[in-house]
Short mmCIF file of C-alpha atoms in Angstrom, two decimals:
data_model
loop_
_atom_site.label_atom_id
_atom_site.label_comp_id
_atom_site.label_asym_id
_atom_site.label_seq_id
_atom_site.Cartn_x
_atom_site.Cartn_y
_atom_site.Cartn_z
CA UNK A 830 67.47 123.37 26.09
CA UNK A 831 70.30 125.12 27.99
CA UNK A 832 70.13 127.88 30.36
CA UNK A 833 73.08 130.42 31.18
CA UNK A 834 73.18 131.72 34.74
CA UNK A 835 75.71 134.73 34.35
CA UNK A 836 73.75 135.99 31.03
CA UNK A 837 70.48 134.73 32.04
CA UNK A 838 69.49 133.32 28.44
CA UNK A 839 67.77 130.41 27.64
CA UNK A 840 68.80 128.37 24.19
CA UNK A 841 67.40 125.55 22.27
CA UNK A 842 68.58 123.26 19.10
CA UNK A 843 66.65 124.68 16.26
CA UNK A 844 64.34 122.94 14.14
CA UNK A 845 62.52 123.73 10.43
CA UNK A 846 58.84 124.65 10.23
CA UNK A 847 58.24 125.46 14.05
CA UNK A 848 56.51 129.07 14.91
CA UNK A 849 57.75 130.06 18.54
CA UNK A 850 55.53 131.53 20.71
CA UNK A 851 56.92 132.05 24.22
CA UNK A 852 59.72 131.63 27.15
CA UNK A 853 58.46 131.07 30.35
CA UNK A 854 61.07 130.74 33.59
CA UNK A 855 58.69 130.15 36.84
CA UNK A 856 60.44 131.59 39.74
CA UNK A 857 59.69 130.56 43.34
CA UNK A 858 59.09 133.76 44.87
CA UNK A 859 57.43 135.58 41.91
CA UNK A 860 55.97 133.12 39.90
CA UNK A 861 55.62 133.60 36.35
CA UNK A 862 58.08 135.83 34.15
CA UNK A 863 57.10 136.00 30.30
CA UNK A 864 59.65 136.69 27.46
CA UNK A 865 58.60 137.00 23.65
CA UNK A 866 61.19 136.17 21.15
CA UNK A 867 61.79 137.38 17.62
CA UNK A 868 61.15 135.61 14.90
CA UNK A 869 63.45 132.56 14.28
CA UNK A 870 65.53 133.61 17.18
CA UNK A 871 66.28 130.20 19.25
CA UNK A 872 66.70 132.04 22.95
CA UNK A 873 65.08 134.19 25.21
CA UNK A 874 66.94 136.50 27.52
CA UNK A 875 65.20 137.15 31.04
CA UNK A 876 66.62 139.90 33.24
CA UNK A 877 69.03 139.08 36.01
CA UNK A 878 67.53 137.18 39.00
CA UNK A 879 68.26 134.87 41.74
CA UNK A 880 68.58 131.97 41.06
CA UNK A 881 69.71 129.44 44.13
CA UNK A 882 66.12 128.38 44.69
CA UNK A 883 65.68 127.02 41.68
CA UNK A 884 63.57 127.81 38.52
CA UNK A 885 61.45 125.56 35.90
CA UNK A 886 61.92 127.04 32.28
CA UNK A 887 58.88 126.32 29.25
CA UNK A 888 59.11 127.18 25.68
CA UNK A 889 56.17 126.90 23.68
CA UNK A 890 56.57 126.46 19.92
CA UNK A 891 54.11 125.43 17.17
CA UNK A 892 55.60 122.29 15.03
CA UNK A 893 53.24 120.39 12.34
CA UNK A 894 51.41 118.88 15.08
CA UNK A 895 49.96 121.69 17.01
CA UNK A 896 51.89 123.58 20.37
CA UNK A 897 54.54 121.83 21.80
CA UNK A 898 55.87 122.16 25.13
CA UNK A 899 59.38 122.04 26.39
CA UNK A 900 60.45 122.15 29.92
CA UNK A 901 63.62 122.16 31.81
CA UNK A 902 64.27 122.64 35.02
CA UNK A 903 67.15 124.33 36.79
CA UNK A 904 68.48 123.58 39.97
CA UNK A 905 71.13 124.39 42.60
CA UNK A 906 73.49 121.78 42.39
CA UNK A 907 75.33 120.75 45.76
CA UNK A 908 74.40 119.75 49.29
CA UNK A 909 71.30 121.20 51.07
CA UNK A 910 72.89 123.85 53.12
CA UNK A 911 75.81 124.03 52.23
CA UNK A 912 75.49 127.73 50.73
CA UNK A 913 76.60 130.60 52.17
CA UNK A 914 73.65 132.69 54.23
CA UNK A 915 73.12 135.55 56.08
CA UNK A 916 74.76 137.20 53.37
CA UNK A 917 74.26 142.05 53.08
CA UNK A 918 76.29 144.30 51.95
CA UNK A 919 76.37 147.94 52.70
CA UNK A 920 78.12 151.37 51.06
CA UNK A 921 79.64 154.31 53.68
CA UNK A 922 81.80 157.59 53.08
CA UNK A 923 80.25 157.19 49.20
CA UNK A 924 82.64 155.52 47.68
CA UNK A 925 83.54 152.16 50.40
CA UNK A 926 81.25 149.00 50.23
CA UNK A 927 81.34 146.28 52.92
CA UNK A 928 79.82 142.47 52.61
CA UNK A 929 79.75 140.01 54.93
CA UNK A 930 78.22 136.25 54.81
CA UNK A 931 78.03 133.06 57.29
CA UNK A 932 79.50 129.22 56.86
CA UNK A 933 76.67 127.39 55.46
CA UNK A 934 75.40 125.24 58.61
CA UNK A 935 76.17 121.89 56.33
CA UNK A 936 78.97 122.88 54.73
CA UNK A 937 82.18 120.89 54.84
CA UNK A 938 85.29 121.94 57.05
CA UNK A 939 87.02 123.20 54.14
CA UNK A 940 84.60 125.18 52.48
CA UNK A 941 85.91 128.35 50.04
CA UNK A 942 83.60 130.79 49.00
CA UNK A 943 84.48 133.51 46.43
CA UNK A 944 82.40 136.62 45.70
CA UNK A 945 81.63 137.93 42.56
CA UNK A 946 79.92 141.02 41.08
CA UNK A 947 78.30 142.05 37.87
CA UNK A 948 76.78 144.97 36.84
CA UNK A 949 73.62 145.26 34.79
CA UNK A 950 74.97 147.52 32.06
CA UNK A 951 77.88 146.42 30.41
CA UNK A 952 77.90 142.89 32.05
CA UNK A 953 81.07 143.16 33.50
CA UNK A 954 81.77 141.01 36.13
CA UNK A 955 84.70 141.56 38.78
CA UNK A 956 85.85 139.09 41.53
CA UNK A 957 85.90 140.47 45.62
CA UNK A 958 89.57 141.74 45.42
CA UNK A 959 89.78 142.07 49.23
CA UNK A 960 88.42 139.07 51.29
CA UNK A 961 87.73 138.76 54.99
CA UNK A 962 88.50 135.28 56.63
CA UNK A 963 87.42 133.69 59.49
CA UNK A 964 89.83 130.20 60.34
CA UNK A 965 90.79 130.38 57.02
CA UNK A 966 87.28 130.75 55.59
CA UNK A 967 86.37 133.78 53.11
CA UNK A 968 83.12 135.36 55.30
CA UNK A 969 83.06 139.19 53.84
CA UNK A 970 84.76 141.31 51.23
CA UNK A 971 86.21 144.98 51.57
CA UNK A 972 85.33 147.25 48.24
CA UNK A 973 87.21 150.20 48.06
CA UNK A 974 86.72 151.19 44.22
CA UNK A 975 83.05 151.36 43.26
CA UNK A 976 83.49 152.51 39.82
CA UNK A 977 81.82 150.64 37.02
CA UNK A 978 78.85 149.25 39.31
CA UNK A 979 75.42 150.38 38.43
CA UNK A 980 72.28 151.11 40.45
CA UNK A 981 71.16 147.62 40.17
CA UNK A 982 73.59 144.71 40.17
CA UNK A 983 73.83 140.44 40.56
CA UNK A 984 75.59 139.79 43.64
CA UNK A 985 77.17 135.53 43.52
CA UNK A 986 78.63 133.65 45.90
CA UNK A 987 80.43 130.42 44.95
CA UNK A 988 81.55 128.09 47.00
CA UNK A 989 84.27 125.13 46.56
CA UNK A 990 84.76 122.04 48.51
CA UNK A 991 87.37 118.78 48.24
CA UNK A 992 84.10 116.66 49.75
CA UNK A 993 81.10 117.46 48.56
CA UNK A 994 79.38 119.74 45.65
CA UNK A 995 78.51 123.67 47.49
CA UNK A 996 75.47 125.40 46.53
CA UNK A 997 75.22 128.86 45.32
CA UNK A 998 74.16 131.67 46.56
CA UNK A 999 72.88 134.90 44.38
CA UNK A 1000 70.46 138.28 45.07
CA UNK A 1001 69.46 141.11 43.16
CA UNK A 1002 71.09 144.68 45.37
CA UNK A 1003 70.36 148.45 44.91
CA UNK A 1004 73.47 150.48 45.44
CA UNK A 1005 70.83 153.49 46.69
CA UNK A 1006 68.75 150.91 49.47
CA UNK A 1007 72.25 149.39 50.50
CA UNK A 1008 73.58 153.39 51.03
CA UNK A 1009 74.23 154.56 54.37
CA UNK A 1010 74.73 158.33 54.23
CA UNK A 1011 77.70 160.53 56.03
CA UNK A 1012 76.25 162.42 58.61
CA UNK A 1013 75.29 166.02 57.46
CA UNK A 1014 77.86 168.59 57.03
CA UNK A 1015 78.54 172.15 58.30
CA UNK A 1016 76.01 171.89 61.45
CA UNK A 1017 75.51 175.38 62.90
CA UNK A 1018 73.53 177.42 65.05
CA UNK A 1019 71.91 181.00 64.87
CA UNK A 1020 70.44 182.03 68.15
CA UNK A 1021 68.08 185.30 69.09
CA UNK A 1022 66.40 186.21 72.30
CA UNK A 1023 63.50 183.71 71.27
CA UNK A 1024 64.95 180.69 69.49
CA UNK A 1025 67.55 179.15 68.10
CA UNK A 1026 67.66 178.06 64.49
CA UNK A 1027 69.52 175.05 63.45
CA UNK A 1028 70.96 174.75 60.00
CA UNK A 1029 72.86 171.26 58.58
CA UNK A 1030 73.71 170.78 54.74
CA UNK A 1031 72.41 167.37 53.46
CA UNK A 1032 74.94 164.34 53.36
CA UNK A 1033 77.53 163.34 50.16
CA UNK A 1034 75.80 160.74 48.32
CA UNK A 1035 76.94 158.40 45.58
CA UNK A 1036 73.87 158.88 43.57
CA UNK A 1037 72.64 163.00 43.29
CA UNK A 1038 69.56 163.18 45.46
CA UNK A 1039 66.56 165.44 46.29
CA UNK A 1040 66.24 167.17 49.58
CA UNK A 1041 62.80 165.04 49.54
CA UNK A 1042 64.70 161.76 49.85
CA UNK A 1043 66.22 162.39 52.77
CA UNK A 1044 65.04 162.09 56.71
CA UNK A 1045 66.84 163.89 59.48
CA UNK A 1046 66.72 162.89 63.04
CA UNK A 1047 68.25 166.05 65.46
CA UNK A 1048 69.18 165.02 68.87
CA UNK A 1049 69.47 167.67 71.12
CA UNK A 1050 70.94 167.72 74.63
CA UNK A 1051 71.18 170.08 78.15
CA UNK A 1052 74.63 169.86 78.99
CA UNK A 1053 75.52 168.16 82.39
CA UNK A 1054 72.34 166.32 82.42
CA UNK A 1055 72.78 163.47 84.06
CA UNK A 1056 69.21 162.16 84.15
CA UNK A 1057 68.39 163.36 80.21
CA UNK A 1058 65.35 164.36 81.33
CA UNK A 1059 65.87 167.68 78.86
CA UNK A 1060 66.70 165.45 76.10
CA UNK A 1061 65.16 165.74 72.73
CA UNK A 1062 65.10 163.68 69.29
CA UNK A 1063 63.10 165.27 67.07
CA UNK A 1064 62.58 163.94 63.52
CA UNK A 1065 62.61 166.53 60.46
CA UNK A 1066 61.53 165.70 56.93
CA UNK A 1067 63.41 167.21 54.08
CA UNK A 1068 61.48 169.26 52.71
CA UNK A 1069 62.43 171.53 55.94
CA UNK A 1070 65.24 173.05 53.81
CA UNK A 1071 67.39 171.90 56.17
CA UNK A 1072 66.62 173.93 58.95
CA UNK A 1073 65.01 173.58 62.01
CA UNK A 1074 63.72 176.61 65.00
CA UNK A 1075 64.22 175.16 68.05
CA UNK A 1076 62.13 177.53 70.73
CA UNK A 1077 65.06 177.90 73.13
CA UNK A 1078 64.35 181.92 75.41
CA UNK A 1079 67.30 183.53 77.07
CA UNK A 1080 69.01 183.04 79.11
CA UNK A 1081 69.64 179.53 78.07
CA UNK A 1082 71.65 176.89 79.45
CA UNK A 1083 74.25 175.26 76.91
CA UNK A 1084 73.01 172.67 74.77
CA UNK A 1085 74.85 170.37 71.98
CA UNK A 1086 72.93 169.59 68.81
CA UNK A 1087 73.68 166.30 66.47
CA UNK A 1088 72.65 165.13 63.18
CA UNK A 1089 71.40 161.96 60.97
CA UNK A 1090 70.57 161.55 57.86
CA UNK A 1091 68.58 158.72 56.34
CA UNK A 1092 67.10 157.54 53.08
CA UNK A 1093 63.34 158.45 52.98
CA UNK A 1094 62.79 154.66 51.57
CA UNK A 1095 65.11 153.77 53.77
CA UNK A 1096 65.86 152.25 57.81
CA UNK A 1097 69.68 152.47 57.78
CA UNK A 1098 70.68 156.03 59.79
CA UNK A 1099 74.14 157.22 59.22
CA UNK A 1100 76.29 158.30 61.80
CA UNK A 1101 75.47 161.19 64.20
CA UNK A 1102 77.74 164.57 63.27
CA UNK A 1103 79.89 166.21 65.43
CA UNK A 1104 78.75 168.16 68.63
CA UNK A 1105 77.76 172.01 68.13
CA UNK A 1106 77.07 173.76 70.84
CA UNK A 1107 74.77 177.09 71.90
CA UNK A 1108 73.87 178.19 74.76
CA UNK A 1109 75.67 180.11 77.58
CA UNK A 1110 76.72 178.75 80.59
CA UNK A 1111 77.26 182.20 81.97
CA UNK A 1112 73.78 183.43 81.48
CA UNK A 1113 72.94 180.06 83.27
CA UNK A 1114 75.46 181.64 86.18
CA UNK A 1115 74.20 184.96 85.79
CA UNK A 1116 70.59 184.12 86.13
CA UNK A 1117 71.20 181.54 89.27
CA UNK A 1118 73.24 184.56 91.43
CA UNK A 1119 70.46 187.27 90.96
CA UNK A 1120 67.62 184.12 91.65
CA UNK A 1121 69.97 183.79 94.76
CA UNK A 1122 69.99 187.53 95.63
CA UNK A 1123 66.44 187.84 94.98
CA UNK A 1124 65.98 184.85 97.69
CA UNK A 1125 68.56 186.13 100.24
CA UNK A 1126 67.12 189.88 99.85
CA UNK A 1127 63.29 188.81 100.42
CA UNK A 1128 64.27 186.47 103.85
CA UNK A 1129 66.46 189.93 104.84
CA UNK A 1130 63.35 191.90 104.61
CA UNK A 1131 61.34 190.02 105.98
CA UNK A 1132 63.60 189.25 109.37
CA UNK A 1133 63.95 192.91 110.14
CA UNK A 1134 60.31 193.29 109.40
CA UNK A 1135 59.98 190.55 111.96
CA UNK A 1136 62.08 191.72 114.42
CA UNK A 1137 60.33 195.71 114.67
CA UNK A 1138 57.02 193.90 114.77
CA UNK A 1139 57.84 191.99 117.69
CA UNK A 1140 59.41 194.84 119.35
CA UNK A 1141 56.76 196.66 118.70
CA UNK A 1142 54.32 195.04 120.66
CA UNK A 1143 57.24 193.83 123.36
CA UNK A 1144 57.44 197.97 124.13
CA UNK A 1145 53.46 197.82 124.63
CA UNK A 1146 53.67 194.88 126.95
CA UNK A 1147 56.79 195.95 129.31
CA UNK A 1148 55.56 199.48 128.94
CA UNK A 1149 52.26 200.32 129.41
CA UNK A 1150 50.55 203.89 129.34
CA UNK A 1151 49.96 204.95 132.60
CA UNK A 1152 46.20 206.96 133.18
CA UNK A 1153 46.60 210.19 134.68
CA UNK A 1154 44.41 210.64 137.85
CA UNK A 1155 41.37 213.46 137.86
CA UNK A 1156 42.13 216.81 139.82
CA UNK A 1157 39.00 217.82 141.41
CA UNK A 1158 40.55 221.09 142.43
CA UNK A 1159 42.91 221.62 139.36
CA UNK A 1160 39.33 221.01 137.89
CA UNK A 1161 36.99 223.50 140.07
CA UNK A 1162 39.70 226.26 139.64
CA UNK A 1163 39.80 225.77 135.92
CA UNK A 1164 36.33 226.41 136.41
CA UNK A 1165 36.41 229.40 138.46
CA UNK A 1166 38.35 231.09 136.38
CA UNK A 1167 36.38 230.65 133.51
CA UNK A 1168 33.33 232.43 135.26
CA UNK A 1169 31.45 229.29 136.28
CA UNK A 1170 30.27 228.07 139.96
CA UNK A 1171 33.03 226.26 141.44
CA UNK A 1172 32.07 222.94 143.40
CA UNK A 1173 31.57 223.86 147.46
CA UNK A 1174 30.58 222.12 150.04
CA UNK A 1175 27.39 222.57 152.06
CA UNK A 1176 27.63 224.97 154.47
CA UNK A 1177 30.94 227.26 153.08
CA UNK A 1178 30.77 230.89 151.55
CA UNK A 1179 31.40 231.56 148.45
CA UNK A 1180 33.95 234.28 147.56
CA UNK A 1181 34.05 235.49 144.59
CA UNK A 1182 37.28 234.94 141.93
CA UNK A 1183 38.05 238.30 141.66
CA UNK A 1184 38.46 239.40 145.52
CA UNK A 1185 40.62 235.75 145.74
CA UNK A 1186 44.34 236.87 146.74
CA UNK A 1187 46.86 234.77 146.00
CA UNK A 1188 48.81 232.83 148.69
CA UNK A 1189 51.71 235.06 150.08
CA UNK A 1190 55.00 234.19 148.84
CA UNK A 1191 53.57 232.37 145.39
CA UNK A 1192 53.24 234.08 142.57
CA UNK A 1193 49.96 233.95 140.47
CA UNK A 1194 50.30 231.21 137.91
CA UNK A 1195 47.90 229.04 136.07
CA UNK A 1196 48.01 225.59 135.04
CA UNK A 1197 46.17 223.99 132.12
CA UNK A 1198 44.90 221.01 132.29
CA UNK A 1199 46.56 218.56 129.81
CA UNK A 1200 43.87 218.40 127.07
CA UNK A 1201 44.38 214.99 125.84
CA UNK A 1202 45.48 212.80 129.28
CA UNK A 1203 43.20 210.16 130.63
CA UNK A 1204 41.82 210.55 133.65
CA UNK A 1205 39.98 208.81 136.91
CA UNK A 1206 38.01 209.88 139.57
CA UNK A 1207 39.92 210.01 142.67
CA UNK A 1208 36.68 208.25 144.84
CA UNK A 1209 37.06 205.52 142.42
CA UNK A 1210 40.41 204.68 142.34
CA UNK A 1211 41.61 202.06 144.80
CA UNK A 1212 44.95 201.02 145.44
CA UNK A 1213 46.32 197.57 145.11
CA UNK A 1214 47.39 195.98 148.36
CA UNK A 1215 50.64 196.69 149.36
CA UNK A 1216 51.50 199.63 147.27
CA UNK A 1217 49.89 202.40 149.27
CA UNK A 1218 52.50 205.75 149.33
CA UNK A 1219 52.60 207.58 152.67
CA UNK A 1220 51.53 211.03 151.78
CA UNK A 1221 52.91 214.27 154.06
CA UNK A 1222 50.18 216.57 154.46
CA UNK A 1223 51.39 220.21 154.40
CA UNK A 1224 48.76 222.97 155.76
CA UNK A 1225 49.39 226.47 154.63
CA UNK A 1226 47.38 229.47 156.54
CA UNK A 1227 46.92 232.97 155.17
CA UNK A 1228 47.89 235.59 157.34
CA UNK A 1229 46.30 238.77 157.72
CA UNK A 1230 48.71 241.48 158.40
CA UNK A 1231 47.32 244.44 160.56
CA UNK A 1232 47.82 248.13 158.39
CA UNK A 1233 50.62 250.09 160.86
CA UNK A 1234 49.09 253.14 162.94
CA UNK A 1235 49.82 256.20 161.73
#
């Protein structure tokens, strides 16, 4: 039995009279893979795997004596750990594909490893045509000419030494789970008094896509924010449509808006786009002066309102109104004139109004009493200490002229 890693087939030496019933290769990690071949065929073909743990390969065939098993078992030949690890690729911008591997941690000082790369369909294979060394030693290769790989393909890494025998390594990768997308194109924004709606058209792939297998993350950013305390990352499925309303009322402040993209199987974001911004720092402006004015014209206000209050009440307390003092005999001529008894003392006469001359030299006026002046009894009011007026007291006499003799 013989077993070709780069076409995966299994071959045995022929023999007369056998029936074959089965290829078997048992694989470390998933166990069991089961190939039928035709009729008098002597191989089996198993789809590409890897292969630098090891497999066991049985064929069963039916000889003169009943089922007869055949086993052989494949191995990595070399030293333990002297393969190459931590090995990934990865495709950007569509059409560039980057791998990268480690020194095996027992491999020799002069350790080579070479990378090579078949494709599934026409089982082509094509050598890294762009290494990347470290001291000397091939650790990545640079891929700038995708064409021919399919979706699937057998990724092998060889590796020569002048000491010892070096291990392989192989792995099964998908071109579409290694992908990281360009960020989305032609990012704008369309903004009305309520919201803002952002629109993005879905990355360049190498493989057409639906808008379902993508994921968008939108990061979205107050400008001059220091603290990113208005910072948002919001994460949009596509079936959006590639569009997103961002509640954003005027006047707003100036934001900038970015843009991933991911694979919706996927964990590897591309890069973010380029900065779009909305917003107005102006309105931002316009809306701080009049908050300002509002302020300054609302403490105005209420200072001058302030300031007549206080005078108001300063005017009551420096200037009080001063009670006017009851007139008996303003009072009993008002009185008298109205036709009423007048207030006399015991003992006088009455005269009457009419016969009541006036005084010679005055002439006949009246004075009304103020209607609406305060007024005390004279009996009753006392004056403070010390501000007592002298008073002259002026007597006036009517004279009775005798008529001339005739």
């Amino acid at each position: 039995m013989k077993f070709d890693r780069r076409t995966m087939e299994l071959s045995w030496d022929c023999k007369e009279n056998t029936t074959y019933l089965e290829c078997v290769m048992i694989h470390k990690e998933k166990g069991e893979i089961r190939k039928k071949p035709k009729n008098k065929d002597c191989h089996c073909n198993f789809s590409h795997d890897s292969l630098h743990g090891g497999v066991t390969f049985v064929v069963k065939v039916n000889g003169t004596q009943g089922p007869i098993p055949e086993k052989l078992v494949y191995t990595n030949p070399g030293g333990e750990g002297t393969a190459a690890q931590n090995f990934s690729c990865f495709i950007y911008n569509v059409n560039f594909m980057n791998c990268t591997w480690a020194k095996g941690r027992a491999a020799p000082d002069d350790v080579q490893y070479f990378l090579y790369i078949q494709d599934f369909k026409e089982k082509r294979e094509r050598e890294c045509p762009h290494y990347v060394t470290d001291s000397g030693t091939h650790v990545g290769c640079h891929l700038h000419d995708l064409s021919g790989l399919t979706f699937r393909n057998y990724f092998l890494v060889n590796g020569t030494s002048r000491e010892t025998a070096v291990q392989f390594f192989d792995t099964i990768l998908s071109l579409k789970k290694i992908e990281i997308y360009s960020p989305p194109d032609n990012v704008s924004v369309d903004c009305n008094p309520s919201h803002c709606q952002i629109l993005w058209d879905p990355p360049r792939t190498r493989h057409p896509s639906s808008a379902w297998d993508f994921n968008y993350q939108l990061r979205i950013q107050k400008q001059n924010n220091k603290e990113h305390a208005g910072n948002q990352l919001i994460d949009v499925t596509g079936k959006s449509e590639n569009k997103y309303n961002f509640p954003s009322p005027e006047p707003r402040p100036t934001h900038t808006v970015t843009i991933r993209a991911s694979d919706a199987r996927g964990q590897h974001w591309s890069a973010w786009s380029q900065p779009v911004e909305f917003g107005s720092t102006q309105a931002t402006a316009s809306f701080v002066h009049v908050y300002v004015l509002v302020v300054l014209g609302t403490f105005v206000c209420a200072l001058i309102l302030s300031c007549l209050v206080k005078r108001l009440f300063a005017s009551e307390t420096l200037f009080p109104r001063i009670p006017h003092i009851k007139d008996k005999w303003s009072e009993n001529v008002h009185t008298d004139h109205q036709g009423g008894p007048a207030h006399r003392a015991p003992g006088s006469h009455p005269q009457p109004s009419a016969t009541r001359a006036p005084l010679a030299g005055f002439p006949k006026t009246r004075h009304p009493r103020p209607p609406c002046a305060p007024q005390i009894i004279w009996e009753k009011s006392t004056p403070d200490t010390g501000k007592i007026d002298h008073e002259e007291i002026l007597t006036v006499e009517e004279v009775t002229v005798a008529p001339e003799s005739v």
